[in-house]
Coordinates of C-alpha atoms and ligand atoms in Angstrom, one line a residue:
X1 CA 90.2 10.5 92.7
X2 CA 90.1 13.7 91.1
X3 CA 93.4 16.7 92.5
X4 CA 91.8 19.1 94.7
X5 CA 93.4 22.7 94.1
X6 CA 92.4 26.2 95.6
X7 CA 92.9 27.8 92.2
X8 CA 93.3 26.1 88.7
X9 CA 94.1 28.5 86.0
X10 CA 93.6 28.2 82.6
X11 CA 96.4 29.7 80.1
X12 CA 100.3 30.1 81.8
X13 CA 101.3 32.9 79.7
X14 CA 102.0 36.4 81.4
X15 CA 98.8 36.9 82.7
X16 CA 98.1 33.1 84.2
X17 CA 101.7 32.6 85.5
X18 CA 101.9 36.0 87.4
X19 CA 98.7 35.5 88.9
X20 CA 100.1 31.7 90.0
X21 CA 102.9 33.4 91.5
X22 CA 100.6 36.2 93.3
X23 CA 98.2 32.8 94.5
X24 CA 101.1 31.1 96.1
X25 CA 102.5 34.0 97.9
X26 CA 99.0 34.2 99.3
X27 CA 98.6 31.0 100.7
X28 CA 97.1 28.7 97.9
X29 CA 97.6 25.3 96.3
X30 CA 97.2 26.4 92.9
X31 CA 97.4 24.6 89.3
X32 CA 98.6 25.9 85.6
X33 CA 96.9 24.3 82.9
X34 CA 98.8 25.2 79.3
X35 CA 98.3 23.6 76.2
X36 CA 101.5 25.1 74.7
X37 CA 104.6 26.6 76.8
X38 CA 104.6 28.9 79.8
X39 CA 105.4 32.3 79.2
X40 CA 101.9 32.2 76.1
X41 CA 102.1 34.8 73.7
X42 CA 104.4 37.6 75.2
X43 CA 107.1 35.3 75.7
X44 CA 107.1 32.9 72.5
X45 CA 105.3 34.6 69.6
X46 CA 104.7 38.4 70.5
X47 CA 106.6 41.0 73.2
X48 CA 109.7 39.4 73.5
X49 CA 110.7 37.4 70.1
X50 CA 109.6 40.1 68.1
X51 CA 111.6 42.9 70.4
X52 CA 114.5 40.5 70.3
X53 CA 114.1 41.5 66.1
X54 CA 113.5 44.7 66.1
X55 CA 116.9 44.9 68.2
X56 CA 118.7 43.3 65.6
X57 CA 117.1 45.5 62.8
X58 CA 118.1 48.0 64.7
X59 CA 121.8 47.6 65.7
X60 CA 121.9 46.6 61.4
X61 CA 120.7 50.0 60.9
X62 CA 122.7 52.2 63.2
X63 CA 126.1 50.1 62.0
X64 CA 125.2 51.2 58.5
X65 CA 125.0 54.4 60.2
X66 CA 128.5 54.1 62.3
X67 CA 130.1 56.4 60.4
X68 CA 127.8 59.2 61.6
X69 CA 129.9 58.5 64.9
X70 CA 133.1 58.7 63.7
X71 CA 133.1 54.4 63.5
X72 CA 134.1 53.5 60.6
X73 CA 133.1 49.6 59.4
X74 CA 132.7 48.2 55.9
X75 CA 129.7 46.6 54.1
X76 CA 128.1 45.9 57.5
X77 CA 126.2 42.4 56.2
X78 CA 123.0 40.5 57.8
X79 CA 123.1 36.7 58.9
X80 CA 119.7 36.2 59.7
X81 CA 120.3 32.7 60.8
X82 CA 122.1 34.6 63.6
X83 CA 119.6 37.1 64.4
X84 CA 116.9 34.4 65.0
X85 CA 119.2 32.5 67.3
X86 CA 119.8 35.4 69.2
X87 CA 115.6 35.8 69.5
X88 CA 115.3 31.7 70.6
X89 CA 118.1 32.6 73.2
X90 CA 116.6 35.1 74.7
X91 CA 113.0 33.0 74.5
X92 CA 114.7 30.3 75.8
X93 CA 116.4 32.0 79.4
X94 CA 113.1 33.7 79.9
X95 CA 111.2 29.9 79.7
X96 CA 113.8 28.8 81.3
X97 CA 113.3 31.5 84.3
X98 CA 109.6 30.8 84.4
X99 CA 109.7 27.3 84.5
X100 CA 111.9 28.0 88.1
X101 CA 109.3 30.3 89.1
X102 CA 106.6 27.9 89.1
X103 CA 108.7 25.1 90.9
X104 CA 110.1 28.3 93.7
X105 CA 106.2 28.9 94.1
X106 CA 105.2 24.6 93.9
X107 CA 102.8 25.7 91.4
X108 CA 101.9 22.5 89.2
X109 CA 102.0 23.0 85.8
X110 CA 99.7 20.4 83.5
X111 CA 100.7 20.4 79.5
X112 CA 97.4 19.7 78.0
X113 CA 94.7 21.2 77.0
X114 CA 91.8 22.4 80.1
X115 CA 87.8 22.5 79.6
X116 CA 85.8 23.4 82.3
X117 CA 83.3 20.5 82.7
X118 CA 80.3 23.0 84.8
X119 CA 79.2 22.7 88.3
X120 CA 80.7 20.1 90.3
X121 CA 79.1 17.1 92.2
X122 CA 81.5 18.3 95.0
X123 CA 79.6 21.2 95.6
X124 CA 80.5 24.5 96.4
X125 CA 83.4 23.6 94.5
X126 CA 82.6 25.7 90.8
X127 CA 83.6 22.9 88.1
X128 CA 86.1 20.4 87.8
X129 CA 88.5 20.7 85.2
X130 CA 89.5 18.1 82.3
X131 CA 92.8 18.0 80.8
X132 CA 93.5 16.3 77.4
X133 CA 97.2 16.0 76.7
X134 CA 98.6 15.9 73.4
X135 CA 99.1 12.2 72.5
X136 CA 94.6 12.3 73.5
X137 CA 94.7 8.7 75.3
X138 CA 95.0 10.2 79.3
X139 CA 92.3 12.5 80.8
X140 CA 93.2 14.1 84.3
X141 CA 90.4 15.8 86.4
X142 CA 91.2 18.6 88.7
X143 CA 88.8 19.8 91.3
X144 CA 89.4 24.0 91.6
X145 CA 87.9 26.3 94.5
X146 CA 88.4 28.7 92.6
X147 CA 89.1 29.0 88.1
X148 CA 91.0 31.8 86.3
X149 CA 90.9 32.0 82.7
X150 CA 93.4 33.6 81.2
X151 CA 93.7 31.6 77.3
X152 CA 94.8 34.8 75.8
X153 CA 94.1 35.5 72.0
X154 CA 94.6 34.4 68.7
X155 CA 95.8 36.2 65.4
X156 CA 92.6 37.4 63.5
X157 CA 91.9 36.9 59.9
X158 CA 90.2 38.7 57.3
X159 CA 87.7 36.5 55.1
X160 CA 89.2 35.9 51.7
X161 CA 92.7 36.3 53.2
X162 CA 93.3 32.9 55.1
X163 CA 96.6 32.6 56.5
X164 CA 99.0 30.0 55.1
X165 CA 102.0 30.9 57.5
X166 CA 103.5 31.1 54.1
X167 CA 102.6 33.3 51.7
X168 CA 100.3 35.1 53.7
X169 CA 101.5 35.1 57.1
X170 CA 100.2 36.3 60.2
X171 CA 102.8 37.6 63.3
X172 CA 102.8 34.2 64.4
X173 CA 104.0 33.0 61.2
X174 CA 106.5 35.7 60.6
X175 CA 108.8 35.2 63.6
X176 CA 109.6 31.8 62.3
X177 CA 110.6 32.8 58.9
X178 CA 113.7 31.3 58.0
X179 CA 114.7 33.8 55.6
X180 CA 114.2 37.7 54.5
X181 CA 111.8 38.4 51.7
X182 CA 112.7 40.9 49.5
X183 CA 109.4 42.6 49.3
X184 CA 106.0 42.4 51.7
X185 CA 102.3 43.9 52.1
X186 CA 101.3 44.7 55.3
X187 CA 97.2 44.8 55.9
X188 CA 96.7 46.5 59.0
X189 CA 99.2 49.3 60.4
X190 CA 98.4 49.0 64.0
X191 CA 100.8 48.2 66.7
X192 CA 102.0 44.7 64.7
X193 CA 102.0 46.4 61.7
X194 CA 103.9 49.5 62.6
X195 CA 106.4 47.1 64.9
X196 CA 107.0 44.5 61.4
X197 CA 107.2 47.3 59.0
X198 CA 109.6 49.3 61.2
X199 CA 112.0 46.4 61.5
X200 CA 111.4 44.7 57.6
X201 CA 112.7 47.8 56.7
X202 CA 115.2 48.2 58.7
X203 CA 116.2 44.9 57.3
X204 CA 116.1 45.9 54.0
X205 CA 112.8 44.8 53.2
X206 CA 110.6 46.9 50.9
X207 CA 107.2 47.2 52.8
X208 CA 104.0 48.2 52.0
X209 CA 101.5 49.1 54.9
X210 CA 97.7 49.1 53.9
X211 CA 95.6 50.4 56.5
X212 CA 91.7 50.8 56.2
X213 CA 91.6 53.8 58.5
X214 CA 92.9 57.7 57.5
X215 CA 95.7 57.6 60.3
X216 CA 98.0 54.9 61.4
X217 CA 98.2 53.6 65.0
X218 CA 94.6 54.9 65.1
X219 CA 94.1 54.3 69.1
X220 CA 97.3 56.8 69.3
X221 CA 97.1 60.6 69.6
X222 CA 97.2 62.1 65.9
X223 CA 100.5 64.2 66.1
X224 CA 102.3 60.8 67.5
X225 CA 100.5 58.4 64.6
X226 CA 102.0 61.4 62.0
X227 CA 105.3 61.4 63.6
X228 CA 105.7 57.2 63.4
X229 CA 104.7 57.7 59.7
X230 CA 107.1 60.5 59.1
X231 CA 110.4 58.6 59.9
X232 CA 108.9 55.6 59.0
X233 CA 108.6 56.8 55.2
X234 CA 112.0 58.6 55.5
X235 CA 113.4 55.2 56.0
X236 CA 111.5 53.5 52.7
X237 CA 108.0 52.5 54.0
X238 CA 105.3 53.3 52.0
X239 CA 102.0 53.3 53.7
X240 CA 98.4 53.8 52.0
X241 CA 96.0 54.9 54.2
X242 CA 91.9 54.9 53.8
X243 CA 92.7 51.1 52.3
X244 CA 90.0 48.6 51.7
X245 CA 91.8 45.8 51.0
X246 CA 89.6 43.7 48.6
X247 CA 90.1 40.2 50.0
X248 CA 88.4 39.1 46.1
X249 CA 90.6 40.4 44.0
X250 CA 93.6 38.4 45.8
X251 CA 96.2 36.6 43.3
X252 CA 99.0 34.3 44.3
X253 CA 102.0 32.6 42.6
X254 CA 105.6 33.3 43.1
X255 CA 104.2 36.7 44.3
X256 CA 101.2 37.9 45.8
X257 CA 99.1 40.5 44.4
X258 CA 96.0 42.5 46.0
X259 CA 93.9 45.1 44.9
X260 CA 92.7 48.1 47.8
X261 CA 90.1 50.7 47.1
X262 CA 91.2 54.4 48.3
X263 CA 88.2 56.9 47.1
X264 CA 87.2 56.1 43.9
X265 CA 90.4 54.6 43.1
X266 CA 91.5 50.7 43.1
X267 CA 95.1 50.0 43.3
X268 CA 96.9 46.9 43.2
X269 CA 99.9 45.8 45.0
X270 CA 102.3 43.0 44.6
X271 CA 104.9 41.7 47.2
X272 CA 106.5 38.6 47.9
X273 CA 104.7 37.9 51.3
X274 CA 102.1 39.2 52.8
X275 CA 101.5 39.8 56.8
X276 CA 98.2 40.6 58.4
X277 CA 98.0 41.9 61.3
X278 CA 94.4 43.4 61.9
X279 CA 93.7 43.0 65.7
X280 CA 93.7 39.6 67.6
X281 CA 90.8 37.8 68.5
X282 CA 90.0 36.0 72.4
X283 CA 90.8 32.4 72.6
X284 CA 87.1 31.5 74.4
X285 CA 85.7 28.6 72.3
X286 CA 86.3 25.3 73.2
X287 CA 87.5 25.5 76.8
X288 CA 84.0 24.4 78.8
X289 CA 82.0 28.0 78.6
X290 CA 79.0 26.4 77.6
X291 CA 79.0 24.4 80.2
X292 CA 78.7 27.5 82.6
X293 CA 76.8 30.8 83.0
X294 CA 79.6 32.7 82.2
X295 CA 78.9 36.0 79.3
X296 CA 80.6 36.5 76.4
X297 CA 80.1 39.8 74.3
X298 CA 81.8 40.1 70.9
X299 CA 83.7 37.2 71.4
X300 CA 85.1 38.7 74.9
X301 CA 84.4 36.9 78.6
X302 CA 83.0 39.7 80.5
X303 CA 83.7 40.0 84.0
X304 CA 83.0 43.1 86.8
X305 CA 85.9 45.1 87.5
X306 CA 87.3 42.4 89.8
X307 CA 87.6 40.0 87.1
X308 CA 84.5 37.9 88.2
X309 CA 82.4 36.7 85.8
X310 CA 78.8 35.5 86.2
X311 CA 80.0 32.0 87.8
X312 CA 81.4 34.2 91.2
X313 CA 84.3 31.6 91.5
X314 CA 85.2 31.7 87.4
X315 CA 87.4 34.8 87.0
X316 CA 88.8 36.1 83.8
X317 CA 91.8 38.3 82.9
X318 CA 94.2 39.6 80.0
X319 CA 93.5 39.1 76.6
X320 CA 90.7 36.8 76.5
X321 CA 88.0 39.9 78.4
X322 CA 89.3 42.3 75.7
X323 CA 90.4 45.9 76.3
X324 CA 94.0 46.6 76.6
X325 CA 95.4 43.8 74.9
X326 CA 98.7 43.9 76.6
X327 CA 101.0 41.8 78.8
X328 CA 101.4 44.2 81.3
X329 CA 98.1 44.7 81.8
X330 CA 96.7 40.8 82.1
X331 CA 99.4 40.6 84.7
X332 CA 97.9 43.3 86.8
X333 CA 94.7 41.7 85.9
X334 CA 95.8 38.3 87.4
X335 CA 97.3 39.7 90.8
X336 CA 93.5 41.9 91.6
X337 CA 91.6 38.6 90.5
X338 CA 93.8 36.2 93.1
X339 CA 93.8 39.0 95.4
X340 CA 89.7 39.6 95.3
X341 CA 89.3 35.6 95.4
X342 CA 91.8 35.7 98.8
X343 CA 89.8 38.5 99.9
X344 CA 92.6 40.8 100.0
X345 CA 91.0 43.9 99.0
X346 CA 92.3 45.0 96.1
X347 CA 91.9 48.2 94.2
X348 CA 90.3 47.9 91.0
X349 CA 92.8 49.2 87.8
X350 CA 92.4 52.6 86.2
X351 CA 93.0 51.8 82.6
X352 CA 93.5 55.3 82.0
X353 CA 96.8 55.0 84.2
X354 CA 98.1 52.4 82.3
X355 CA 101.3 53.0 79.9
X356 CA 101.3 51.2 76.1
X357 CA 104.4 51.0 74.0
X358 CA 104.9 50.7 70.4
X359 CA 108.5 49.4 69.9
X360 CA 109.5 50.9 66.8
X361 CA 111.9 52.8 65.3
X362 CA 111.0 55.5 66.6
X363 CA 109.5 53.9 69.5
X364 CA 105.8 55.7 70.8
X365 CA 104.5 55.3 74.2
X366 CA 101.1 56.7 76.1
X367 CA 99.4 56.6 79.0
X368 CA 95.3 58.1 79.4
X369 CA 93.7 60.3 77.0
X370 CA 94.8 61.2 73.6
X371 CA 93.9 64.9 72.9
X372 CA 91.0 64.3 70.5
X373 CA 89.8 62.0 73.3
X374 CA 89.9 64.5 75.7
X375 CA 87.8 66.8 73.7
X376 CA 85.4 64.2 72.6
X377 CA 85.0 63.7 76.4
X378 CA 84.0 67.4 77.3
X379 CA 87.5 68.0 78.5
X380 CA 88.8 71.8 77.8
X381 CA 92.1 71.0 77.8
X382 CA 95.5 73.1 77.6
X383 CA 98.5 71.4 75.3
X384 CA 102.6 71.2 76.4
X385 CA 105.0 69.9 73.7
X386 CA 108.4 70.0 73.3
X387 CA 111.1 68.2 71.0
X388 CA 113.4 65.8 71.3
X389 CA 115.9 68.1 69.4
X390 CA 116.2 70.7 72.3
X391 CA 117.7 68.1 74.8
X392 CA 121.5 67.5 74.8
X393 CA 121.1 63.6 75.9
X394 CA 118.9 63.2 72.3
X395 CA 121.8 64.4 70.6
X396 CA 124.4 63.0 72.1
X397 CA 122.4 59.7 71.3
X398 CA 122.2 60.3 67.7
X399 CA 118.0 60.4 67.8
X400 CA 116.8 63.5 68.0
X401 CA 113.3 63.3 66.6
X402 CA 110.4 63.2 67.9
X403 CA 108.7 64.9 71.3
X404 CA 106.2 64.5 74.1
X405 CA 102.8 66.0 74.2
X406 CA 101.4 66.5 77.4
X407 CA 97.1 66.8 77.7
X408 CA 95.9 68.5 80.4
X409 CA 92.4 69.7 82.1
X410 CA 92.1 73.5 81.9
X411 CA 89.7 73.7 84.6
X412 CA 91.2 71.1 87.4
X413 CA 95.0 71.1 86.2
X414 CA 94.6 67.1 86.4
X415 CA 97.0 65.4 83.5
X416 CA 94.8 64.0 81.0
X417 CA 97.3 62.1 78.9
X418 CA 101.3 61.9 78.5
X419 CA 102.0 60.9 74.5
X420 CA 105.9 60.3 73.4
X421 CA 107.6 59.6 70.1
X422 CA 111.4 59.6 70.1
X423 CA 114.4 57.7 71.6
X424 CA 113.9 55.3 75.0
X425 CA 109.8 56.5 75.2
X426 CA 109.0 52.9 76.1
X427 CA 110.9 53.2 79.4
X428 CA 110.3 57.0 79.8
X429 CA 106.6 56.7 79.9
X430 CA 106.8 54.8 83.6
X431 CA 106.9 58.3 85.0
X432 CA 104.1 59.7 83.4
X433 CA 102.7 56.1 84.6
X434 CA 103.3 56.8 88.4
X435 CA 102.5 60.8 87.7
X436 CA 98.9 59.6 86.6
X437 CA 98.6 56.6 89.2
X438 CA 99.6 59.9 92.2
X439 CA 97.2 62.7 90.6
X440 CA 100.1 65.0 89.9
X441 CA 99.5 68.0 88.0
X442 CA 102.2 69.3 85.3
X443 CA 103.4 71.9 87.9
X444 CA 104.5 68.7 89.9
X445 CA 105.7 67.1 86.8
X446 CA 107.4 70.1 85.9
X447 CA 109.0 71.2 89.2
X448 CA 110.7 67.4 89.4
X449 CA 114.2 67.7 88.7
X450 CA 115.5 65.6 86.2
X451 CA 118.9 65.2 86.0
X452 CA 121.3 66.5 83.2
X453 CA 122.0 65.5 80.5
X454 CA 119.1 62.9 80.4
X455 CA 116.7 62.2 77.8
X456 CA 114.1 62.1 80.9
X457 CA 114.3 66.2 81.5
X458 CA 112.3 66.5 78.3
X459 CA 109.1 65.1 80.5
X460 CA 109.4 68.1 82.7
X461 CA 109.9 70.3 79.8
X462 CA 106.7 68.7 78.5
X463 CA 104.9 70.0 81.6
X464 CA 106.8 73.6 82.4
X465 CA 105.5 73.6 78.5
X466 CA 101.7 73.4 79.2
X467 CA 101.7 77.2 81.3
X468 CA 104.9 78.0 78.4
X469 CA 107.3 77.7 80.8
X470 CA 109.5 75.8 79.3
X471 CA 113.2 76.6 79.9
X472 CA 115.0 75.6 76.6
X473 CA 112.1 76.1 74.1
Ligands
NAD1 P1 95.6 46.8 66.3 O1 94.2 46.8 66.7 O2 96.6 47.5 67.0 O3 95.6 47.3 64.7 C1 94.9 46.7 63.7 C2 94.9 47.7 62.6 O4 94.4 47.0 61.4 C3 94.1 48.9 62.8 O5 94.9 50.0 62.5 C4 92.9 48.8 61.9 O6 92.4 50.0 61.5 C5 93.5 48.0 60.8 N1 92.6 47.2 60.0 C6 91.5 46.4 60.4 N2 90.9 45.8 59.4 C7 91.6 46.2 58.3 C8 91.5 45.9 56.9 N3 90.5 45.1 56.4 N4 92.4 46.4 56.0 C9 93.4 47.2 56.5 N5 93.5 47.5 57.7 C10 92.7 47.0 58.7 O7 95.9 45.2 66.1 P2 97.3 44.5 65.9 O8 98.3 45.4 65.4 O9 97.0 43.3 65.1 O10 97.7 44.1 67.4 C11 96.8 43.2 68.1 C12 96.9 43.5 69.6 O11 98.1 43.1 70.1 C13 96.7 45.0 69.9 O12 95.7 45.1 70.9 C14 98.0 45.5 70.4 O13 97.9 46.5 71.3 C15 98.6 44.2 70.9 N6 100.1 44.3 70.7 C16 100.8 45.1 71.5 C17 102.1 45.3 71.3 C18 102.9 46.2 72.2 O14 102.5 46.5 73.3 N7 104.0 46.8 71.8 C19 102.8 44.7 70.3 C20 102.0 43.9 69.4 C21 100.7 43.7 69.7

């Protein structure tokens, strides 16, 4: 006799297990069904192994740097074996901590693999739910009132440039290397590509970033993407821009060599390794779609802005629906589904309220519209930006590059968008989070007091900056 469950969700990385957590508190029996460990993506091969890296990369740096400081060390040295066991620590205390959320919230957890079978005989249930565990031989149903997907996303490839996890690795692959190369080409200077290149180097790594469009971090506002690139370069990157990487021309051996066009002009470039990291791709085939009504455009479920998709008791979140690809925001995702199946009411997102973080060296952060955005949208907007070098706290810190850029709508005063390069922007962009999630103008921004010395008083300086107000600029 098949398990009957209120919820079954498919996929117990950030997105599933916060919404299993969100389900129990509400009142239902729910189910986990991962093929691989709790905690996905964020927690085993993206946020938090490669932050755990870029920390170390890092802390090598700014020892090298000591001296600056009035430290004095010698020949600071790497052991790489050290810095990944430091990363599978911290991986494995976070696991650890999920796995005790689950049991605090009796949320079962099945290891193997879940399809959704269609409509099921015990009707109005929505579709029962096979799982396949590894070793193949056992096959569990579970009967759900209600499904979540939330499978997440794979590393995509480019044709011509199939990833070994070798020679030609994708972020998955480079995690787990054992050891440094001394060289590497990196297709694709997105967020990944920024995040590797920043930390390669800092490791001592000579990187190469090939990106296809004229501006790195092409989703971020142009004066941040130029800033990244700026100190990036200062610190050995090289990147070539307007790069079509000719997948054809592709030679490997000891080395690697590839060929991009840039104008007119083909270059080729040889590294040790190679990483690719050109966007990620939703993990929908293969888990029972066919066997529903559910839509899938461009490879991404689509759901209505409750996270319903055609099937009204399949729901879909994070990753796998597309959009912001972040873990932060399948989380939120996952609470407003649970909460619309329990008929809770929730409000729908605003993704233009929602902070992103590139982690860095320096670090960038945003939250709404970039300023070309604005414009592009009709918006007449008025401009505040000020530096990093004009707040005490920046220099005291030793990182004094960098600034925030605050976009604003002439005509209403409404913040637009909030963009940050510089030291601690990842955590500094949660107030211009909760600014954009209360309406607040700049004048409210502005007229907070931040305290002193902080590197959090150069937000308000951002926003005195848009009327040039500013006090120490
Ligand atoms: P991305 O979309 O951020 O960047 C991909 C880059 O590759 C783009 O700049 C694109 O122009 C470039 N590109 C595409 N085809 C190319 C080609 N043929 N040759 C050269 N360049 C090419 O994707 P990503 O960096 O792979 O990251 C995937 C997803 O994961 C993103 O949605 C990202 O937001 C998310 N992520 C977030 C974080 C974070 O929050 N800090 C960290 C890692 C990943």
């Amino acid at each position: 006799m098949a398990k009957e469950y209120d919820l079954v969700i498919l996929g117990g990385g950030t997105g599933g297990y916060v919404a299993a957590i969100r389900a129990s508190q509400l009142g239902m029996q729910v189910a986990i069904v991962e093929k691989g460990e709790l905690g996905g993506t964020c927690l085993h091969r993206g946020c938090i192994p490669s932050k755990a890296l870029l920390r170390s990369a890092e802390v090598f740096r700014q020892t090298k740097e000591a001296a600056e400081y009035g430290v004095e060390t010698k020949d600071p040295s790497l052991n790489f074996n050290k810095v990944q066991e430091r990363k599978n620590k911290i991986v494995d205390t976070l696991h650890k901590g999920v796995q005790g959320l689950m049991k605090k919230g009796k949320i079962d957890v099945f290891q193997g693999y879940g399809r959704i079978l269609g409509p099921s005989i015990f009707s109005p249930m929505p579709g029962t739910i096979s799982i396949e565990y590894a070793n193949g031989d056992e096959n569990t149903m579970i009967v759900p009132k209600n499904v979540l997907i939330a499978t997440g996303s794979k590393p995509k490839s480019l044709p011509g440039l199939e990833m070994d996890g070798k020679l030609i690795m994708s972020s998955d692959d480079a995690l787990k290397m054992e050891t440094l190369p001394a060289s590497i080409l990196i297709v694709g200077g997105g967020v990944i590509g920024v995040e590797w290149a920043s930390m390669l180097t800092d490791f001592g790594v000579d990187v190469t970033v090939l990106e296809y469009a004229e501006q790195i971090l092409p989703t971020e506002d142009k004066a941040i993407a130029l800033e990244v690139e700026k100190q990036l370069k200062k610190r050995g990157v090289t990147f070539v821009k307007g790069a079509k990487v000719l997948p054809d021309s592709l030679e490997t051996g000891d080395n690697i060599t590839i060929s991009a066009e840039k104008g007119e002009a083909v270059e080729s470039y040889t590294a040790e390794k190679m990483l690719v990291s050109v966007g990620r791709e939703a993990n929908t085939t293969n888990i029972g779609i066919e066997n529903t009504d559910i839509a899938v455009e461009k490879g991404f479920i689509k759901t209505n802005a409750f996270y319903q998709t055609k099937e009204s008791h399949i729901y879909a979140i994070g990753d796998v629906i597309g959009g912001m690809q972040l873990a932060h925001v399948a989380s939120h995702e996952g609470i407003v589904a649970v909460e619309h199946m329990a008929d809770e009411n929730p409000l729908a997102l605003e993704y233009d309220n929602i902070p992103s973080c590139i982690y860095s060296s320096p670090e960038a952060a945003s939250v709404g519209l970039s300023e070309k955005q604005a414009t592009e949208k009709g918006y007449e907007v008025k401009v505040g930006k000020f530096p990093f070098k004009a707040i005490g706290k920046a220099l005291v810190h030793g990182e004094s590059e960098g600034f925030v850029k605050i976009v604003a709508d002439k005509k209403t005063e409404d913040l637009l968008g909030i963009h940050m390069v510089g030291p601690h922007v990842t955590d500094l962009i949660s107030e211009a989070g909760l600014a954009k999630v209360l309406d607040a103008t700049p004048w409210e921004l502005g007229h907070t007091v931040h305290p002193h010395p902080t590197l959090s008083e150069i937000v308000g300086e951002a926003a005195l900056a848009v009327e040039g107000k500013q006090i120490h600029g």
